[in-house]
PDB file of C-alpha atoms in Angstrom:
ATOM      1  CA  UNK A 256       0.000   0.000   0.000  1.00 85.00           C
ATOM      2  CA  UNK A 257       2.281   2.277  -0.903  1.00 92.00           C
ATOM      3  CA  UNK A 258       1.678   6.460  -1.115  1.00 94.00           C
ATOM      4  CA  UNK A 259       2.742   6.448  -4.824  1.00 95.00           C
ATOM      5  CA  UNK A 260       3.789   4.044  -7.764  1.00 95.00           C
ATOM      6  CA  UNK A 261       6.100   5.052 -10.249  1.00 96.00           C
ATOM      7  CA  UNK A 262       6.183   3.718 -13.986  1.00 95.00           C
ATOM      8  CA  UNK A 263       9.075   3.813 -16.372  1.00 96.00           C
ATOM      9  CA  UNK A 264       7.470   2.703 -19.671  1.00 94.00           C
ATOM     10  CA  UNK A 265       6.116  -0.457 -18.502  1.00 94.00           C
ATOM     11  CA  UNK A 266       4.597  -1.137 -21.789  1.00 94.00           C
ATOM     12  CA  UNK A 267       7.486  -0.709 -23.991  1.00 90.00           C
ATOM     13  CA  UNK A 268       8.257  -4.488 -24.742  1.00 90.00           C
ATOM     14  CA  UNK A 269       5.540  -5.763 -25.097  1.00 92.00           C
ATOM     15  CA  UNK A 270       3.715  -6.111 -29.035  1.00 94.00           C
ATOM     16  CA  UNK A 271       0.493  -4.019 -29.935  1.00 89.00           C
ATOM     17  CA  UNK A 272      -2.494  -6.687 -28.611  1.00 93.00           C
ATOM     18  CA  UNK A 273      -1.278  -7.600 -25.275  1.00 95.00           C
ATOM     19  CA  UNK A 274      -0.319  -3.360 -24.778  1.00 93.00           C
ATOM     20  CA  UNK A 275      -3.762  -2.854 -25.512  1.00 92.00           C
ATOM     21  CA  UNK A 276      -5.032  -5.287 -22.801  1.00 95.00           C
ATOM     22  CA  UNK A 277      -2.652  -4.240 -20.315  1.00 95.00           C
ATOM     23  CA  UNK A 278      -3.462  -0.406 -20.758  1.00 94.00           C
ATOM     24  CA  UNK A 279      -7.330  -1.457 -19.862  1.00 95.00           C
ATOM     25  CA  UNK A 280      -5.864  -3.400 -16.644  1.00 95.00           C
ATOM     26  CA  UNK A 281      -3.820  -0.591 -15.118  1.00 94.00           C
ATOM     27  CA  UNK A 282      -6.585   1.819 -16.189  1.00 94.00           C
ATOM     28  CA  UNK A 283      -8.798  -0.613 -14.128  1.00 95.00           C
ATOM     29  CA  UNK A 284      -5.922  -1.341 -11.254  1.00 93.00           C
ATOM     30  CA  UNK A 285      -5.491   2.366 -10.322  1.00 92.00           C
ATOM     31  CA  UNK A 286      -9.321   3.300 -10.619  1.00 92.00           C
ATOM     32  CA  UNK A 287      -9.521   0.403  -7.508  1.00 94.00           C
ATOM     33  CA  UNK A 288      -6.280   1.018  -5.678  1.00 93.00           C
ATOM     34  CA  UNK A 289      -6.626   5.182  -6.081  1.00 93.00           C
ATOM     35  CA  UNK A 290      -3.011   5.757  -5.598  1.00 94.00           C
ATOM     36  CA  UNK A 291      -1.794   8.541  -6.992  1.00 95.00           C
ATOM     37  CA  UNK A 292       0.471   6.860  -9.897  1.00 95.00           C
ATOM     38  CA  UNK A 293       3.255   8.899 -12.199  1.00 96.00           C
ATOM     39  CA  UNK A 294       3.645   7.128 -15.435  1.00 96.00           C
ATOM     40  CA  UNK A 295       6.406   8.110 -18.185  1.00 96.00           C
ATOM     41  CA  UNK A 296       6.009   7.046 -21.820  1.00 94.00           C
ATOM     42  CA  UNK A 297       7.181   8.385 -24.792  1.00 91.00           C
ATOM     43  CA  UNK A 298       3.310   6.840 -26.357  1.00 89.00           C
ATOM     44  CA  UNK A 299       1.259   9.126 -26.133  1.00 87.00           C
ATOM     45  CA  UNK A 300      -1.935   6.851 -26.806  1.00 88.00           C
ATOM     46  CA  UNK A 301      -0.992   5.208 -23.343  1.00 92.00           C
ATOM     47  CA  UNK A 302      -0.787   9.196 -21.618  1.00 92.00           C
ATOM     48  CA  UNK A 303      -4.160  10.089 -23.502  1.00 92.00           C
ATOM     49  CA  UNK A 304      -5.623   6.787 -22.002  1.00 91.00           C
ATOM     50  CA  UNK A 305      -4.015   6.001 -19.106  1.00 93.00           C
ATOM     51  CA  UNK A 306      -3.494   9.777 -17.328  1.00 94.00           C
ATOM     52  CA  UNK A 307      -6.662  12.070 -15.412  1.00 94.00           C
ATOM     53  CA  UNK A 308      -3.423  15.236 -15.991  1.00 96.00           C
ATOM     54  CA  UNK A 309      -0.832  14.973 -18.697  1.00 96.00           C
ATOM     55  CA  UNK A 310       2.463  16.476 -18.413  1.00 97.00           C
ATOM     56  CA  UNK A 311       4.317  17.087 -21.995  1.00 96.00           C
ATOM     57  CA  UNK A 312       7.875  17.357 -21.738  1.00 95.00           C
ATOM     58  CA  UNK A 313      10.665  18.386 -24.264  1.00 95.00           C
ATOM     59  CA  UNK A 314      13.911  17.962 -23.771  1.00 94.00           C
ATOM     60  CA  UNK A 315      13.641  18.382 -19.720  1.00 94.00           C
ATOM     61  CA  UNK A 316      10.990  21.335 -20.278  1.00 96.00           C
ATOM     62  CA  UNK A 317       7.562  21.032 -19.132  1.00 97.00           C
ATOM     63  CA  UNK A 318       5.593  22.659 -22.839  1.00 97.00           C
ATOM     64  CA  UNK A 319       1.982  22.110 -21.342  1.00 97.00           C
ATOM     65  CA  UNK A 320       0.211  20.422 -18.393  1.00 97.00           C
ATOM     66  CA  UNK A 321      -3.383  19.925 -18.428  1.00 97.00           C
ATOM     67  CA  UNK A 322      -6.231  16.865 -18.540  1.00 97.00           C
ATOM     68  CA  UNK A 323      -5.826  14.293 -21.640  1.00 95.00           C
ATOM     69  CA  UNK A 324      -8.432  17.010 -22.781  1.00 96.00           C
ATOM     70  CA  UNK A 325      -7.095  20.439 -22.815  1.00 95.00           C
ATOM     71  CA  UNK A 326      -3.774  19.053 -23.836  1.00 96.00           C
ATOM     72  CA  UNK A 327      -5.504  17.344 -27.056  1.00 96.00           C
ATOM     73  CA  UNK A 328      -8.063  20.395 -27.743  1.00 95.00           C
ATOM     74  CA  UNK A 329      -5.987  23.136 -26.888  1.00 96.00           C
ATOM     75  CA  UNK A 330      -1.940  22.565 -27.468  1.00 97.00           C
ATOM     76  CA  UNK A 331      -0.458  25.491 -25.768  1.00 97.00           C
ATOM     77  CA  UNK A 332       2.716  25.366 -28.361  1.00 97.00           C
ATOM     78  CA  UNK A 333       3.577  23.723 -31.566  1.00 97.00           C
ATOM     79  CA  UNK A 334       5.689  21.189 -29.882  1.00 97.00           C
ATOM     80  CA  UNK A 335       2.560  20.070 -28.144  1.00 96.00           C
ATOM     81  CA  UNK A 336       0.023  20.077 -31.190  1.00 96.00           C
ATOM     82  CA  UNK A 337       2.543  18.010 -33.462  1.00 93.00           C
ATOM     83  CA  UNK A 338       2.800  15.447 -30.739  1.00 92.00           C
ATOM     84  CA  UNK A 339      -0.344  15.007 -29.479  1.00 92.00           C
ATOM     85  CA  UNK A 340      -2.777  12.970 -31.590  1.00 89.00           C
ATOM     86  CA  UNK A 341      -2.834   9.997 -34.113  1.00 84.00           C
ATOM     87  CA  UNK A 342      -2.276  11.444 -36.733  1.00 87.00           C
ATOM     88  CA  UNK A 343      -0.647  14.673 -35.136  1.00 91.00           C
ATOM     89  CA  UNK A 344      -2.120  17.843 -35.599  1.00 96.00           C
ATOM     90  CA  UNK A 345      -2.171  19.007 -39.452  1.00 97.00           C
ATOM     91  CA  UNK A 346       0.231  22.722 -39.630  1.00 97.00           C
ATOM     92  CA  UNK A 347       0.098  25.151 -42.120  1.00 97.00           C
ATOM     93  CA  UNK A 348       2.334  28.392 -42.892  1.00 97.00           C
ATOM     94  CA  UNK A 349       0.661  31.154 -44.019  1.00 97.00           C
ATOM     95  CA  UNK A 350      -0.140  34.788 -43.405  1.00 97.00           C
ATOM     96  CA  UNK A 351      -3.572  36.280 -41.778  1.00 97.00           C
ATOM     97  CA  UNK A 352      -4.829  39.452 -43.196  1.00 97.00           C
ATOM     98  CA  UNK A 353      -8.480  41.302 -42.365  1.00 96.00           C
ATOM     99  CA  UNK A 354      -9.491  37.611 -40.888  1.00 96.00           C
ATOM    100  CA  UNK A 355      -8.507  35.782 -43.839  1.00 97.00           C
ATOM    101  CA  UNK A 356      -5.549  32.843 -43.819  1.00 97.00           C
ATOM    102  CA  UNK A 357      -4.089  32.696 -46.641  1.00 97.00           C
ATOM    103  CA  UNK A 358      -1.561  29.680 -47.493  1.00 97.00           C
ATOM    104  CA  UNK A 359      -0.080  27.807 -50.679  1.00 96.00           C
ATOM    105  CA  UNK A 360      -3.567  25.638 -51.628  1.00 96.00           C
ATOM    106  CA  UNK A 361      -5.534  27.029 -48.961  1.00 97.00           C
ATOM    107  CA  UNK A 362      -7.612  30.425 -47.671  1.00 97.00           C
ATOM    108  CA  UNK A 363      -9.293  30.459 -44.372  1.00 97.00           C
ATOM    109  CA  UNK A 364     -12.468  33.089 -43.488  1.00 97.00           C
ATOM    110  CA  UNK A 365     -13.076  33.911 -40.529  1.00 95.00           C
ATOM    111  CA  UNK A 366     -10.240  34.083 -38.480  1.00 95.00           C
ATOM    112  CA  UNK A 367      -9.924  36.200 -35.136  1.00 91.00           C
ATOM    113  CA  UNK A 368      -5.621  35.720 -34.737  1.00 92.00           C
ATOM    114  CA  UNK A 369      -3.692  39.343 -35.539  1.00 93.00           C
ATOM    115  CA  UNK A 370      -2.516  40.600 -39.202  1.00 96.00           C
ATOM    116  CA  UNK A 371       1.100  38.341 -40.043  1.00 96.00           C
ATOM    117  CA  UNK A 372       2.422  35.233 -40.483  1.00 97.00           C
ATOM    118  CA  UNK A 373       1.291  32.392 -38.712  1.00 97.00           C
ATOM    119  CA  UNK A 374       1.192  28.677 -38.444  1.00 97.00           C
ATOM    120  CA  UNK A 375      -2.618  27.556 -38.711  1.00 97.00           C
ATOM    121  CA  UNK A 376      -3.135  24.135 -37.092  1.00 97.00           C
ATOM    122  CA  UNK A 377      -6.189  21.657 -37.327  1.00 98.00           C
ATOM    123  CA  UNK A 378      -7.536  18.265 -36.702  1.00 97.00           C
ATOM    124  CA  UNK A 379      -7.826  15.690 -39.306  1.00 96.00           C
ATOM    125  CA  UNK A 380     -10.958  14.291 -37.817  1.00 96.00           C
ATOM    126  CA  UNK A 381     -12.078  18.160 -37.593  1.00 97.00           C
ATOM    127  CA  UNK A 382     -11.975  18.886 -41.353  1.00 97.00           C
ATOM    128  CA  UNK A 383     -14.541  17.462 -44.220  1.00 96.00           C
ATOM    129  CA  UNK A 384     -14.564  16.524 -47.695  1.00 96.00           C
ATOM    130  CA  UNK A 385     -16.181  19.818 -49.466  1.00 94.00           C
ATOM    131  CA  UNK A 386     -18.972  18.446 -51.493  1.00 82.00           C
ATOM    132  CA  UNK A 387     -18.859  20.224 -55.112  1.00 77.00           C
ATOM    133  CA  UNK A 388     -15.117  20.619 -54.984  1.00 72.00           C
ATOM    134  CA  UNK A 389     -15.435  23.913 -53.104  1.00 84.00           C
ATOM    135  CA  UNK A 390     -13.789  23.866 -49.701  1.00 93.00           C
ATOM    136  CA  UNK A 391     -10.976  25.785 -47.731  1.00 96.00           C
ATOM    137  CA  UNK A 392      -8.410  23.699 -48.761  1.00 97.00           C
ATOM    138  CA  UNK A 393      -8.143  22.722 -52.719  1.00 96.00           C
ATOM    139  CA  UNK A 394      -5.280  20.049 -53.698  1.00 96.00           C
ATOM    140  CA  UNK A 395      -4.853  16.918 -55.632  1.00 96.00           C
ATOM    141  CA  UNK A 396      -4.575  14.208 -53.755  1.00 97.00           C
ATOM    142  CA  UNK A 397      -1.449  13.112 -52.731  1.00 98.00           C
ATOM    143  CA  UNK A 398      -1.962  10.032 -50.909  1.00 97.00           C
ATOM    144  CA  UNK A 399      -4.965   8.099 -50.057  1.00 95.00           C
ATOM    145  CA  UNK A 400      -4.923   5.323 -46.917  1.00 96.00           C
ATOM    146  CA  UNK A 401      -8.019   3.008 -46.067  1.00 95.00           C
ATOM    147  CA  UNK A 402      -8.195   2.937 -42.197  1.00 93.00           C
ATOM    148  CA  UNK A 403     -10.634   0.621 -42.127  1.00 92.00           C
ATOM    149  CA  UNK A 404     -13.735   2.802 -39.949  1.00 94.00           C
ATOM    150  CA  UNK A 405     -12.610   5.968 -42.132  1.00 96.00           C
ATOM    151  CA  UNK A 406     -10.470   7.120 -45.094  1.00 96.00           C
ATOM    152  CA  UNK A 407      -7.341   9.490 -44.615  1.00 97.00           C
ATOM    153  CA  UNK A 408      -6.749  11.982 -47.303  1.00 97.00           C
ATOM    154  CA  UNK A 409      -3.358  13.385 -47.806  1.00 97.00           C
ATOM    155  CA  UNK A 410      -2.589  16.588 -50.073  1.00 97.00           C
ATOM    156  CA  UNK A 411      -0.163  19.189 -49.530  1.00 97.00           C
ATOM    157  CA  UNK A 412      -1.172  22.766 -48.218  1.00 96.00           C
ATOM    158  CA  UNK A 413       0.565  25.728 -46.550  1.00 94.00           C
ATOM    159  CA  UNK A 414       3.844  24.335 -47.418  1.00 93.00           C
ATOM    160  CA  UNK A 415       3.391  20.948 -46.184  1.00 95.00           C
ATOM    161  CA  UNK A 416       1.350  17.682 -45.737  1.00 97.00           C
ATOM    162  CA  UNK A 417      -1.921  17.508 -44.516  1.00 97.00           C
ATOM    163  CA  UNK A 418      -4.640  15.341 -44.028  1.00 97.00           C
ATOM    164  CA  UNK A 419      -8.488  14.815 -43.586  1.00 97.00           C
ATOM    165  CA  UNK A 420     -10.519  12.102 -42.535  1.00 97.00           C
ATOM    166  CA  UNK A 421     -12.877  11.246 -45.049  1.00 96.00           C
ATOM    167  CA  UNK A 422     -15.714   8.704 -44.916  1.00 95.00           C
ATOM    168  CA  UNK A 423     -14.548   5.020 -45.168  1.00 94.00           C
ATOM    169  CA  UNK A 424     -16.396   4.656 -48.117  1.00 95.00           C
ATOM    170  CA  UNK A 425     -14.227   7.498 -49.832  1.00 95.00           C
ATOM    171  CA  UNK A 426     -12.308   7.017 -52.888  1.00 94.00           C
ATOM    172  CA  UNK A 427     -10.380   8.814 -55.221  1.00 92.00           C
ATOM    173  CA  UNK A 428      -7.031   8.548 -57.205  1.00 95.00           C
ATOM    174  CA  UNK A 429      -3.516  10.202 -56.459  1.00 96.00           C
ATOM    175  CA  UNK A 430      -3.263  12.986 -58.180  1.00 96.00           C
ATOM    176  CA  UNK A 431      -6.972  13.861 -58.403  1.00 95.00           C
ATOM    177  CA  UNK A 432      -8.844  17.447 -57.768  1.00 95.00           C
ATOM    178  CA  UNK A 433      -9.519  17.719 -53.841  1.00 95.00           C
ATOM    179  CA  UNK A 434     -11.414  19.774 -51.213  1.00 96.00           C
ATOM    180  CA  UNK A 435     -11.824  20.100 -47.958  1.00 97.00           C
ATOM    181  CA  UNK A 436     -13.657  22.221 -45.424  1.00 96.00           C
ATOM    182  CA  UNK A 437     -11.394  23.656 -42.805  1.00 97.00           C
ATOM    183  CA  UNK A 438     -13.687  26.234 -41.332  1.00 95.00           C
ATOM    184  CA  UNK A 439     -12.051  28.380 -39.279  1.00 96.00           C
ATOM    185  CA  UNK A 440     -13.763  27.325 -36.321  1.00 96.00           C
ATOM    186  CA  UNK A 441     -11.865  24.144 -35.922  1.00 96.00           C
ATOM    187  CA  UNK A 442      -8.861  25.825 -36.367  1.00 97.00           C
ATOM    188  CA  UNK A 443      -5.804  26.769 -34.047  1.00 97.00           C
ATOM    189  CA  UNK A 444      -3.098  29.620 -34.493  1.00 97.00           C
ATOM    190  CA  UNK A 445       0.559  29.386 -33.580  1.00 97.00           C
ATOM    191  CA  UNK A 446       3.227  32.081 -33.414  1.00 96.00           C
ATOM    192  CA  UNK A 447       5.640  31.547 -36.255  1.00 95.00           C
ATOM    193  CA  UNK A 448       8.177  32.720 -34.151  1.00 94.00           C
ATOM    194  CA  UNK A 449       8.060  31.665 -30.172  1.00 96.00           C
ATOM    195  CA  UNK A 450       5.717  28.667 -31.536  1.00 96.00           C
ATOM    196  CA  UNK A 451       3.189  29.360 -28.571  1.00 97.00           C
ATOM    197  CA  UNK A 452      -0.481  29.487 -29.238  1.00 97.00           C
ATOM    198  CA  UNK A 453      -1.959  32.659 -30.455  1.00 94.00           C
ATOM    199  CA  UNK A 454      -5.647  31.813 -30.214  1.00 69.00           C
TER     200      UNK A 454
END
């Protein structure tokens, strides 16, 4: 009955089935022992699942601390939004001007961040395919994966990859016309400079 346990990646070596059962099991364990447990893992599935507050650490600094929550709906930095998530959070350069992002392939309404550059971030799972080819973001397509419960849809935008979870029933050919709607709603804004959030 100790005050506190302490766990050093105690998943690490084990493969991807019996993980998944033994993440449910310590989830269960410490829900019936309620002892206040610190667990350190470089997966951040197990922190997302495992943790009631996450602490995200970079190279000995603490970025953000928070519930599994905040962390995943509100990254305080860039750091934190390219970590977080499966797949991480989709980034794009670009430059705001009278609430417009603008961006190579894409142009946001909407937007309440300051005139200037900026890093616009969003969720894949946030983001739809624009029906009538008419969305936020317009690319071909540069990759197309079949996740089994959905389809993700790569293209590049704002000066890098990004993706969108489309239907599982989606289809379409590399290379093909794309939209999506990215509505600035869903939408997060990073300093290009310090990398903190903006908005």
């Amino acid at each position: 009955e100790p005050t506190v346990f302490l766990m050093d990646e105690p998943l690490s070596n084990l493969d991807a089935k019996l993980r998944v059962t033994m993440r449910a099991t310590l989830k269960n364990l410490q829900h019936q022992l309620a002892v206040t447990t610190i667990y350190v893992t470089h997966d951040q599935i197990e922190a997302m699942t495992l943790a009631d507050r996450v602490v995200v650490m970079n190279a000995g600094e603490i970025m953000q601390v928070g519930t599994p929550e905040d962390v995943y709906n509100m990254p305080a930095n860039l750091f934190v939004a390219g970590f977080i998530g499966s797949p991480a959070m989709n980034l794009m350069e670009g430059e705001v001007s009278n609430g417009t992002f603008t961006g190579k392939n894409v142009s946001i309404q909407g937007v309440a961040a300051p005139d200037g550059r900026v890093i616009c971030g969003y969720r894949a799972e946030d983001a739809t395919v624009a029906e009538g080819g008419s969305g936020e973001i317009a690319a071909p397509v540069y990759s197309m994966e079949l996740l089994g419960d959905s389809t993700m849809v790569t293209m590049r935008a704002g000066g890098g990859l990004v993706a969108v979870k489309a239907p599982k029933e989606f289809r379409a050919e590399i290379g093909a016309p794309f939209a999506a709607r990215v509505p600035s709603e869903i939408c997060h804004f990073f300093d290009v400079g310090s990398g903190e959030r903006i908005t």
